[in-house]
PDB file of C-alpha atoms in Angstrom:
ATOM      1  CA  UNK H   1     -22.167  -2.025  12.932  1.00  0.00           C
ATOM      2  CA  UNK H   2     -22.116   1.365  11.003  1.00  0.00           C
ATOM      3  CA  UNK H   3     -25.889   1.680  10.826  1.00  0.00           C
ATOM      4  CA  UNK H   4     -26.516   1.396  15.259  1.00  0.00           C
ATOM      5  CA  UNK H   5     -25.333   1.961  18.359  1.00  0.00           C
ATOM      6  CA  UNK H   6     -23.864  -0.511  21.238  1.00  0.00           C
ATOM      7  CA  UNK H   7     -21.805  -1.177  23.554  1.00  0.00           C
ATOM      8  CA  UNK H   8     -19.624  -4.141  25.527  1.00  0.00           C
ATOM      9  CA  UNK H   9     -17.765  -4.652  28.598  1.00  0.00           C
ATOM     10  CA  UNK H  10     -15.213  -6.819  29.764  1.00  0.00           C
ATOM     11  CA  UNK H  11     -16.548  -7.813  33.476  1.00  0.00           C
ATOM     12  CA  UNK H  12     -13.051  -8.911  34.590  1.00  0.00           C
ATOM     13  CA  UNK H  13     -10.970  -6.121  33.088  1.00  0.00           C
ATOM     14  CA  UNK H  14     -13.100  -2.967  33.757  1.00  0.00           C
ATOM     15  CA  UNK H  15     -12.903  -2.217  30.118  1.00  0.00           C
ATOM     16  CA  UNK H  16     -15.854  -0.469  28.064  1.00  0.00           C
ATOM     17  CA  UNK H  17     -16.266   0.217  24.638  1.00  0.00           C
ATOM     18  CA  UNK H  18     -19.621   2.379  23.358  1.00  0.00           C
ATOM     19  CA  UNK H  19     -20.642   4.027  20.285  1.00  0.00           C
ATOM     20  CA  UNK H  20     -23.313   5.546  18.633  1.00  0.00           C
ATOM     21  CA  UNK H  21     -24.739   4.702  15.062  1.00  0.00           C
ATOM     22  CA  UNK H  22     -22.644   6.390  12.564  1.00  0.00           C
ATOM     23  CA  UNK H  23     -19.308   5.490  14.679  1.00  0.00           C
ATOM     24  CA  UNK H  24     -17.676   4.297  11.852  1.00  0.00           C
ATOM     25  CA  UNK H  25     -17.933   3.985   8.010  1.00  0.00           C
ATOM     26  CA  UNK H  26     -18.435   0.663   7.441  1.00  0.00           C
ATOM     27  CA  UNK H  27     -18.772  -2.512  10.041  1.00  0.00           C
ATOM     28  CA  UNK H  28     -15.692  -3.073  11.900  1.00  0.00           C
ATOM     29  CA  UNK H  29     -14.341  -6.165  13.375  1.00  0.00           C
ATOM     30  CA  UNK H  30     -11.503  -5.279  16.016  1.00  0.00           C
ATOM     31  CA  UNK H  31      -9.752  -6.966  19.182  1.00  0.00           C
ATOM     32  CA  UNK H  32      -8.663  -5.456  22.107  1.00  0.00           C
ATOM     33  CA  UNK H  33      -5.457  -6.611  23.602  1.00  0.00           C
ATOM     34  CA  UNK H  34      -4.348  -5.825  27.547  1.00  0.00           C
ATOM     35  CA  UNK H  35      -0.877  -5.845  28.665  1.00  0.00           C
ATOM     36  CA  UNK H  36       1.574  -4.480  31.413  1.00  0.00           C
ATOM     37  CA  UNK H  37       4.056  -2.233  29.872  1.00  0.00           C
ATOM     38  CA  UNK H  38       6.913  -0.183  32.244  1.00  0.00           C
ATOM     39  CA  UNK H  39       4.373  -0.295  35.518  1.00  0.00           C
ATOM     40  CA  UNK H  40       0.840   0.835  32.953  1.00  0.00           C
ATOM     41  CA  UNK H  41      -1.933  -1.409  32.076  1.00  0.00           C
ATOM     42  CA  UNK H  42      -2.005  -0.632  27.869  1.00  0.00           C
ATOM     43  CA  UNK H  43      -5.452  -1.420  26.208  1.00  0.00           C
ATOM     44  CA  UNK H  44      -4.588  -1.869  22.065  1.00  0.00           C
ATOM     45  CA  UNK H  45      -7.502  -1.741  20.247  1.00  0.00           C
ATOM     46  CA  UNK H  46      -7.281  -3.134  16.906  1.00  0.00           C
ATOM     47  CA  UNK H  47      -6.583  -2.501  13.296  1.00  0.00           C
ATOM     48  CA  UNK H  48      -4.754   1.411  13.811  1.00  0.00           C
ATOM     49  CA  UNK H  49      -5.445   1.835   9.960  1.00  0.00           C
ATOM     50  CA  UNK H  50      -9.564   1.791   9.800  1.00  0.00           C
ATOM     51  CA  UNK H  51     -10.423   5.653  10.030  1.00  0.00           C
ATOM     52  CA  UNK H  52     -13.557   6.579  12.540  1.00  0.00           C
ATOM     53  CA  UNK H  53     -16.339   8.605  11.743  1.00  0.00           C
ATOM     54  CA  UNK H  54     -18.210   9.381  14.809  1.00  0.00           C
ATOM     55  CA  UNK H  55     -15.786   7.492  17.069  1.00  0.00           C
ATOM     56  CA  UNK H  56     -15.801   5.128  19.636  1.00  0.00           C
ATOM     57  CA  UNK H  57     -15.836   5.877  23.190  1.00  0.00           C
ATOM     58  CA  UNK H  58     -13.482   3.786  25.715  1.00  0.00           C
ATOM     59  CA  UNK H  59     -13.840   3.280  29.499  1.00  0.00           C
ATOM     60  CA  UNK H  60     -11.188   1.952  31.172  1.00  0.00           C
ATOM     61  CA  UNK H  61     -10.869   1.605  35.055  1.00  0.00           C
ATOM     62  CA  UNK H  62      -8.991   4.071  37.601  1.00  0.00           C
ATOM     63  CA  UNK H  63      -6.826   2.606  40.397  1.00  0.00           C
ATOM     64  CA  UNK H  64      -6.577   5.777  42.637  1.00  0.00           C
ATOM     65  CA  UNK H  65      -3.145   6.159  44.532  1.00  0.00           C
ATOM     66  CA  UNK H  66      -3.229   9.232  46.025  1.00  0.00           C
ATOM     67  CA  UNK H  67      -0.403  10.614  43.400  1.00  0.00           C
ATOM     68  CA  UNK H  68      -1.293  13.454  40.020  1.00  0.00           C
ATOM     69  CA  UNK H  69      -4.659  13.526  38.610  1.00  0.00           C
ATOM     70  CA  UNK H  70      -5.309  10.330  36.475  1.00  0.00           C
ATOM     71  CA  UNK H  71      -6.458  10.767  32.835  1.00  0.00           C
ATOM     72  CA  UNK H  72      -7.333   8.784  30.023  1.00  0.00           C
ATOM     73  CA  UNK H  73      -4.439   9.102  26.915  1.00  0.00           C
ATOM     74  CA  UNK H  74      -4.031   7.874  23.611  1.00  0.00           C
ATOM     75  CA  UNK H  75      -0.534   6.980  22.095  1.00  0.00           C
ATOM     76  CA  UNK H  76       0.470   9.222  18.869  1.00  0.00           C
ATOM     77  CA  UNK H  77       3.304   9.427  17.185  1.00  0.00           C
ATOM     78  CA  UNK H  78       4.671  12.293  19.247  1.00  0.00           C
ATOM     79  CA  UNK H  79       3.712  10.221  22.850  1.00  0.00           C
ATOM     80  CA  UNK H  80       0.481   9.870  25.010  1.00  0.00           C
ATOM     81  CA  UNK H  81      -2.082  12.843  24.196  1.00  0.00           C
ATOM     82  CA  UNK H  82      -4.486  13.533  26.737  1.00  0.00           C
ATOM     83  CA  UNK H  83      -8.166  12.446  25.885  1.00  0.00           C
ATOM     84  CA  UNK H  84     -10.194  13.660  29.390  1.00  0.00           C
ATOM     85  CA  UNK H  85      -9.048  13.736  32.696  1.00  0.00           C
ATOM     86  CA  UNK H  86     -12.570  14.481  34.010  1.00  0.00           C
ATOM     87  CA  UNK H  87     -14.154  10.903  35.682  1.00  0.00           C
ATOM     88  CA  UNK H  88     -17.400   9.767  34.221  1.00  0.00           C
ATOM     89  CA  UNK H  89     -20.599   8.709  35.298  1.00  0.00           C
ATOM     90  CA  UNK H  90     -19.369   5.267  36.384  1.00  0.00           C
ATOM     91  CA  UNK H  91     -17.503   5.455  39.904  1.00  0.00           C
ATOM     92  CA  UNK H  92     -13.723   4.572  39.330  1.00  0.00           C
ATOM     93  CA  UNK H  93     -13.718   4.418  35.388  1.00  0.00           C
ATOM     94  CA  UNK H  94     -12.611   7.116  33.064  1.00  0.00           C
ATOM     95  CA  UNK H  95     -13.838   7.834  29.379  1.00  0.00           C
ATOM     96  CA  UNK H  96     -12.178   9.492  26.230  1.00  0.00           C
ATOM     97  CA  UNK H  97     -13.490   9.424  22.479  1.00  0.00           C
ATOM     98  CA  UNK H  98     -11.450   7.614  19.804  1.00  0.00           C
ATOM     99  CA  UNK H  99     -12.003  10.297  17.150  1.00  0.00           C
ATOM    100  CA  UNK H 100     -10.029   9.060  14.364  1.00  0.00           C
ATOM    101  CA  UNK H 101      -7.960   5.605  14.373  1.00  0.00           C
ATOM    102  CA  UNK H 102      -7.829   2.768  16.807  1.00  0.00           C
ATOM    103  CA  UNK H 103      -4.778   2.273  18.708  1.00  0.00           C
ATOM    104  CA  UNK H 104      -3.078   2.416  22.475  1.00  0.00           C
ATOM    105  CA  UNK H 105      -5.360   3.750  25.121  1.00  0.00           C
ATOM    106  CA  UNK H 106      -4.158   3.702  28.980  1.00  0.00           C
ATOM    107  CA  UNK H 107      -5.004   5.377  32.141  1.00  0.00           C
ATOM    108  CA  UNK H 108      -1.869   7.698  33.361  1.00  0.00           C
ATOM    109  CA  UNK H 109      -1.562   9.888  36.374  1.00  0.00           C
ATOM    110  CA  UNK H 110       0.211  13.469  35.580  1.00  0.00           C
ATOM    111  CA  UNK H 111       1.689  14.517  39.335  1.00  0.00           C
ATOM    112  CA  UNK H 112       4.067  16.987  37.596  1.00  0.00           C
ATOM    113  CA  UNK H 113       4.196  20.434  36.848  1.00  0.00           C
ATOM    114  CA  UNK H 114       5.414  21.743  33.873  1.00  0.00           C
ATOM    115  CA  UNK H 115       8.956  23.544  33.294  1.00  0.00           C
ATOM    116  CA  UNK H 116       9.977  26.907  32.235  1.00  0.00           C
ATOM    117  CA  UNK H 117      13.232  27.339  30.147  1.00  0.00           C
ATOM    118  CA  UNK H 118      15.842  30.147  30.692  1.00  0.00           C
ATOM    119  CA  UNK H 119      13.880  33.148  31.149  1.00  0.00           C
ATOM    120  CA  UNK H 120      16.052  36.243  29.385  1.00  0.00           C
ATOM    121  CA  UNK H 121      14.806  39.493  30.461  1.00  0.00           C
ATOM    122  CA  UNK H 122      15.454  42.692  28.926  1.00  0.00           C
ATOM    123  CA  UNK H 123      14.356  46.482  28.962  1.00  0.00           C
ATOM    124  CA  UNK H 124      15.978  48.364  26.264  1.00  0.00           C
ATOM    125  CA  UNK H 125      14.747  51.682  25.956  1.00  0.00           C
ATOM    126  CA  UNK H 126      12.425  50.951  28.832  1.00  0.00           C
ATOM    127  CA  UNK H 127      10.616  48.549  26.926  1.00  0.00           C
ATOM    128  CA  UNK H 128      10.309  45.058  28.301  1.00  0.00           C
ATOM    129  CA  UNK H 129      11.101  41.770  26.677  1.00  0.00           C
ATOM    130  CA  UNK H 130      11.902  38.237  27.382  1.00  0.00           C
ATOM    131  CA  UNK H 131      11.380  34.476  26.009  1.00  0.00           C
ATOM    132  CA  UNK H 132      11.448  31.249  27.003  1.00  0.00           C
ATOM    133  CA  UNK H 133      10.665  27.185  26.507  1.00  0.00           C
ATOM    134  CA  UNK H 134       8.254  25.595  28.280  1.00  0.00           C
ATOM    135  CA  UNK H 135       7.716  21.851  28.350  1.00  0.00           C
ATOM    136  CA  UNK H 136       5.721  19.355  30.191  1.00  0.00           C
ATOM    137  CA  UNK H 137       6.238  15.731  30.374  1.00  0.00           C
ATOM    138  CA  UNK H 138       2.368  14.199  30.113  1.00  0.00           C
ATOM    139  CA  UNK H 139      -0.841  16.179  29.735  1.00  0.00           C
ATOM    140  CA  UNK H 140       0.693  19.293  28.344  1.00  0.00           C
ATOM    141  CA  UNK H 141       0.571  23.057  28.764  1.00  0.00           C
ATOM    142  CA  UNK H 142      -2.939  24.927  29.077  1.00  0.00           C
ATOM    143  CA  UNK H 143      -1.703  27.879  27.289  1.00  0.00           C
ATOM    144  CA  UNK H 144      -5.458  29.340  28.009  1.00  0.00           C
ATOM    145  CA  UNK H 145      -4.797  29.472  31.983  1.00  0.00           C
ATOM    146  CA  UNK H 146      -0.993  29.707  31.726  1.00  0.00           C
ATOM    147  CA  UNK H 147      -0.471  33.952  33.179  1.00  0.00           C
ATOM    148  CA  UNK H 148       2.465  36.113  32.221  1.00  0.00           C
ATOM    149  CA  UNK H 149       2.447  39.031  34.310  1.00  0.00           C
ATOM    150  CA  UNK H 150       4.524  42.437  34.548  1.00  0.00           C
ATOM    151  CA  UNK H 151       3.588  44.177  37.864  1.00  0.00           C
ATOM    152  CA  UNK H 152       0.794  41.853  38.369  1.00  0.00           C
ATOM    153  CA  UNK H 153      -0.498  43.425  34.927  1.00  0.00           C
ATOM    154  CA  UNK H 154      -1.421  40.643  32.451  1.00  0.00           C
ATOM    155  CA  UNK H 155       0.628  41.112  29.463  1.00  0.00           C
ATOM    156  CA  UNK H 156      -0.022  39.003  25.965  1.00  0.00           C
ATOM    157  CA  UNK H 157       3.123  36.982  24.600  1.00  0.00           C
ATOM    158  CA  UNK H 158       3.755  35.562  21.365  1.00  0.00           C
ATOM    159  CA  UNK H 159       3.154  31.560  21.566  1.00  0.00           C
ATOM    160  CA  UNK H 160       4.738  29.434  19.500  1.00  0.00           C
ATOM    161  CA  UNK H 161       3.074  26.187  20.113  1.00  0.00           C
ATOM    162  CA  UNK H 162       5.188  23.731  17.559  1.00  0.00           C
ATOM    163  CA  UNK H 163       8.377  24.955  19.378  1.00  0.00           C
ATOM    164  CA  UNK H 164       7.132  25.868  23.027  1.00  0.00           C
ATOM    165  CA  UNK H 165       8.565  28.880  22.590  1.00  0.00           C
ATOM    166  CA  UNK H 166       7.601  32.257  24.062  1.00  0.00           C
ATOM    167  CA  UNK H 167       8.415  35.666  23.532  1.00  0.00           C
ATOM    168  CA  UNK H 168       7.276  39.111  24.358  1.00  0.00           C
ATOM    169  CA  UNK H 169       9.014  42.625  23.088  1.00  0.00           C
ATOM    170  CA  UNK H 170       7.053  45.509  24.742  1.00  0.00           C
ATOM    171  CA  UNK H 171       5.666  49.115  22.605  1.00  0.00           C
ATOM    172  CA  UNK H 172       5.368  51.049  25.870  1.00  0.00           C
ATOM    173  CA  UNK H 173       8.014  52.185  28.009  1.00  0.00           C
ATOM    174  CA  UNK H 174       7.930  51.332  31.759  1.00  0.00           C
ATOM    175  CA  UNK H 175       8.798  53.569  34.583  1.00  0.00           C
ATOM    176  CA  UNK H 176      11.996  53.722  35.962  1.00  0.00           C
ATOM    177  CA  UNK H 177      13.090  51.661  39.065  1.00  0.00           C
ATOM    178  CA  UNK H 178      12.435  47.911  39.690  1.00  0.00           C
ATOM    179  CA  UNK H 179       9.922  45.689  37.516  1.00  0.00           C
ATOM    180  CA  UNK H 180       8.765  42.592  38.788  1.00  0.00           C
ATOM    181  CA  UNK H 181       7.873  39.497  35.734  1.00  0.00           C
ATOM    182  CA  UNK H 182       5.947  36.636  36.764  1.00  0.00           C
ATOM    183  CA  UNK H 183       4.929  33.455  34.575  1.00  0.00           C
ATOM    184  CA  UNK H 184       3.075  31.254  35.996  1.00  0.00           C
ATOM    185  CA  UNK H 185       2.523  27.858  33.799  1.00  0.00           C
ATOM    186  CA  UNK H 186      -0.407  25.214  34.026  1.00  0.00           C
ATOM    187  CA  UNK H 187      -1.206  21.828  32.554  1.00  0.00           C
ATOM    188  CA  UNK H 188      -4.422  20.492  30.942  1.00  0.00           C
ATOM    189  CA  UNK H 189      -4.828  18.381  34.688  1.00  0.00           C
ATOM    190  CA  UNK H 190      -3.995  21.216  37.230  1.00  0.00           C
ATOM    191  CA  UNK H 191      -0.075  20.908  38.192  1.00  0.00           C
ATOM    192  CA  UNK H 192       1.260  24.635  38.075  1.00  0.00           C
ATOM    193  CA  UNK H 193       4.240  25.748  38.308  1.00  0.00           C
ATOM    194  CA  UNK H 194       5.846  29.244  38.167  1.00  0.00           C
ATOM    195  CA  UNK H 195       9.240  31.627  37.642  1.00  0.00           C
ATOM    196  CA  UNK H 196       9.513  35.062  38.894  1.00  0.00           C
ATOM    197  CA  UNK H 197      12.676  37.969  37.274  1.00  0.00           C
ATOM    198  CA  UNK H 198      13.170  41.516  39.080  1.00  0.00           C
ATOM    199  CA  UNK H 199      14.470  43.341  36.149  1.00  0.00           C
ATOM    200  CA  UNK H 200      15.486  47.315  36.131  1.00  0.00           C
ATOM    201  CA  UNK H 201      14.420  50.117  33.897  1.00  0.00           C
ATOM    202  CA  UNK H 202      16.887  53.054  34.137  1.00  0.00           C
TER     203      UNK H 202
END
């Protein structure tokens, strides 16, 4: 209903589905389907064209094995997006909110870090500058706790997020000798990774 709140549970599955009134437009009658796909248990919830207004919050149950953090992810065009990795009230389930369609919902565990390009460093003039690619297989890049570092000084770099590309060109000349540039990438679950040039202003 459009006009209340509810939810249901499938006792055998682990599966949840809540919402509050408001959670859609207009009543909606949808299925959920289970089903094993490459080693993942995939939840398909039922038409993908009916747009959400408040959404619809899933719960789906966590099999711990020791491996990554587990999250909750929806399947867009571009591949599973990460809805929450953060565990709920409920001991061994996991929740995200279905903001705007229905669609594929599973439980995935992210156990790698993500990967820095070819880092090109330069100091022309004394004034550093480099670029990379970055690129992470599941959860994605936290750009907001992802470091870039000259010296252990925090420097600023351009992001662009469509093309994971980075790039820095310094305005202030370093002093001459050795120069040490550290970037140290994390994703949205934890795994961190990081890449380390000594570079030489003369």
């Amino acid at each position: 209903p459009h006009d209340r709140g509810g939810e249901f549970t499938s006792v055998r599955d682990g599966f949840s589905v809540s919402y509050d009134s408001g959670a859609v437009f207009r009543p909606l009658h949808f299925t959920v389907k289970k089903e094993r796909e490459s080693g993942r248990t995939i939840y398909t919830l039922e038409p993908h064209d009916v747009l959400l207004n408040g959404g619809i919050r899933v719960s789906l149950p966590v099999v711990a094995d020791g491996n990554g953090t587990p999250g909750i992810y929806y399947r867009a065009n571009r591949g599973w997006v990460l809805l929450n990795a953060t565990p709920g009230s409920f001991p061994g389930k996991i929740s995200g909110m279905l903001t705007t369609m229905l669609g594929e919902v599973a439980v995935l565990t992210d156990d790698t870090a993500p990967t820095v390009g070819l880092l090109r460093v330069r100091a022309p003039g004394g004034k550093p500058s480099f670029s990379f690619r970055y690129h992470d297989d599941l959860s994605g890049v936290d750009l907001e706790k992802s470091v870039v570092t000259i010296d252990d000084a925090v420097i600023i770099p351009e992001i662009d997020g469509e093309h994971r590309r980075v790039k820095y060109t310094g305005t202030q000349r370093l002093k001459k000798g050795r120069h040490l540039l550290k970037v140290v990438m994390r994703d949205l679950v934890g795994n961190e990774s990081s890449v380390q040039r000594w570079f030489t202003v003369r």
